[in-house]
Amino acid sequence: MRIERERNRNISILRMLKKSFSYRVIRAFLLVLVLVYLLYFGIFQAGYHMLTEEISQSLYTKTSFMINAMEEEIGRIQKLQNECLNDDILYYTIGAFSIMTDSEKTKKLLDIQDRLSILHESSTYIDEVFVYIPAIERRISSMDGVETVGSGEKQTLLDMQEKLAESPLFYDQGAMYLGAASPYSIAGMQNSRMFILVIRLSEEELETELNFLNEYQGSGVKLRDCGGEYELNVGKNLELEGLKITGESLQRMRDRTDHRKYTIFAIHSMPLEMDLFAYIPNRTIYSQLRIYQNIFFGCLTIVVILMACYLYVIYAMISSPIKTLVTNLEQMETGDLNVRIRERREDEFGYVYIAFNRMAESLQNQMEINYKQKLLTQQSQLKYLQSQINPHFLYNSFFSMYRMAKDEDYESIVEFSSYLSEYYRYITKSAENDVELRMETEHAERYARIQEMRFKRRLRVTVEKLPNRYEKLVVPRLILQPLLENAFEHGLNNVEKGGFLHIWYEAKENRLLIHVQDNGAGMDEEKLDEMRRHFAQRGEAVENALYNINSRLKIRFGNAYGIEIESREGQGTLCSLVLPADVPEENVPGERRSDVQGIGCG
């Protein structure tokens, strides 16, 4: 009976533990842990296959580039060789050698050597260039000069002639040669050509080129001809007998010497009749992945132990007040600074709650103060910049009108004064801070025409028409003219003649770009980077019209909009105003919105 009661008691305790919050938290934690293990296993497998694909693609790209580069370079050498083959000096020397004086013979042979030296220096692939002339039994080399051919060497050269008759690319005593023979035979000897021109390719240079593919520990590269006469190895020398390819292939095999598995990419060159192999040990490819795997599981084990202890303390003692605090912090994180903790406690968390409420109230007050200060600063800054521009521009404009009157150019005076009056009517209009884009572009064009008339001997201005669908877009006032002013003042200021300013429009996705391009002085990379850093900032008021326009647009429309700039020193500047392509007017109701957005110029 007692045993039965003890058993029932243990069952009750077990059921109570299963219903407790701590038990549910631990169970959820273990479930999450299992899911993390499964997720990591999936990520590891995906990374394994992705890494295999990346290595394969890298091998493909590099080996393809290497074999193509070799084909192009050897093809180029062949063209130069054929040009040298038809050199008149060779044929003249052979034909007239018997009637030349010794000094003439020496001169002609040295001329031939100079011609071979030029061919030698044309490519790093070339180790030596020589020509063999059977009729005079001379071998002329770019390296060794002119030599008389002995009987033993003569037979070697004749053997080369037979090989190059089969293929211009041939192999002899472990070296690679590129040969060509004269199309003419020696009189009475149909099988013997007047001369042969042979290029010995540099094995050292080929090794240097192939070493570009040998970038991993234990990897290697092999270049071999299809006939098995030539083989060049860099790095690991992997036995590849029986491995045949016709195009491009990715294969895996085990080496018979070290019994390691290798990933091999092979590519065949039809012009060269050669195969190029690049191979990497599998353990090298995946060693870094295994290191991360071991680190992950080690850290995860430690984390499990620590988290188990931590959860026991946290959920037993302070889970409830922490949850309350976190909930309110998350609510504040969303931007709600009106959040307050209403719960009253007489412990340490009570002080934390009071401090939180004070912090929230202080942040709310500070944010309001800073926001208002920023708006007022930007508005005053823009008005200050506008007041700086007007007197100087007005003086220059009246001086231009004075010169037109002095020259009795009345038509220009009428046109100029019309532009000028419309210009000042627009910038002194303070009823609205927001205008239609059509009005802004018309104002900018009037400014550009005024400047064009002032400097008509130095520059010209072209302005494309604003597309009709963008005419009603509502934008802040005076955002385009400062871009033009910047181009005239800094880009075209020192241009004596041939200057131009081009304004055009481009729609990209949901953005409208207004481009202002000049062919003026441009700027260096340091100055361009400095301007781009300023353009990347938001809401900073500085004494620069472009920076303030950029800040106004970012505050108004978001960080995706503002000013973009491209420039090269001495090649002009492209300054682009980036606006949203669809800004409903009802969302920006004139003066009422200006107090909120802080973008007024009036």
Coordinates of C-alpha atoms in Angstrom, one line a residue, residues 320-334 339-341:
S320 CA 8.4 37.7 -15.7
P321 CA 9.9 41.2 -15.1
I322 CA 12.4 40.7 -17.9
K323 CA 9.6 39.8 -20.3
T324 CA 7.7 43.0 -19.3
L325 CA 10.8 45.1 -19.9
V326 CA 11.7 43.4 -23.2
T327 CA 8.1 43.8 -24.4
N328 CA 8.2 47.5 -23.8
L329 CA 11.7 47.9 -25.3
E330 CA 10.5 46.1 -28.4
Q331 CA 7.5 48.5 -28.6
M332 CA 9.9 51.4 -28.3
E333 CA 12.1 50.0 -31.0
T334 CA 9.2 50.2 -33.4
V339 CA 5.3 53.6 -24.2
R340 CA 5.4 53.5 -20.4
I341 CA 5.6 50.6 -17.9

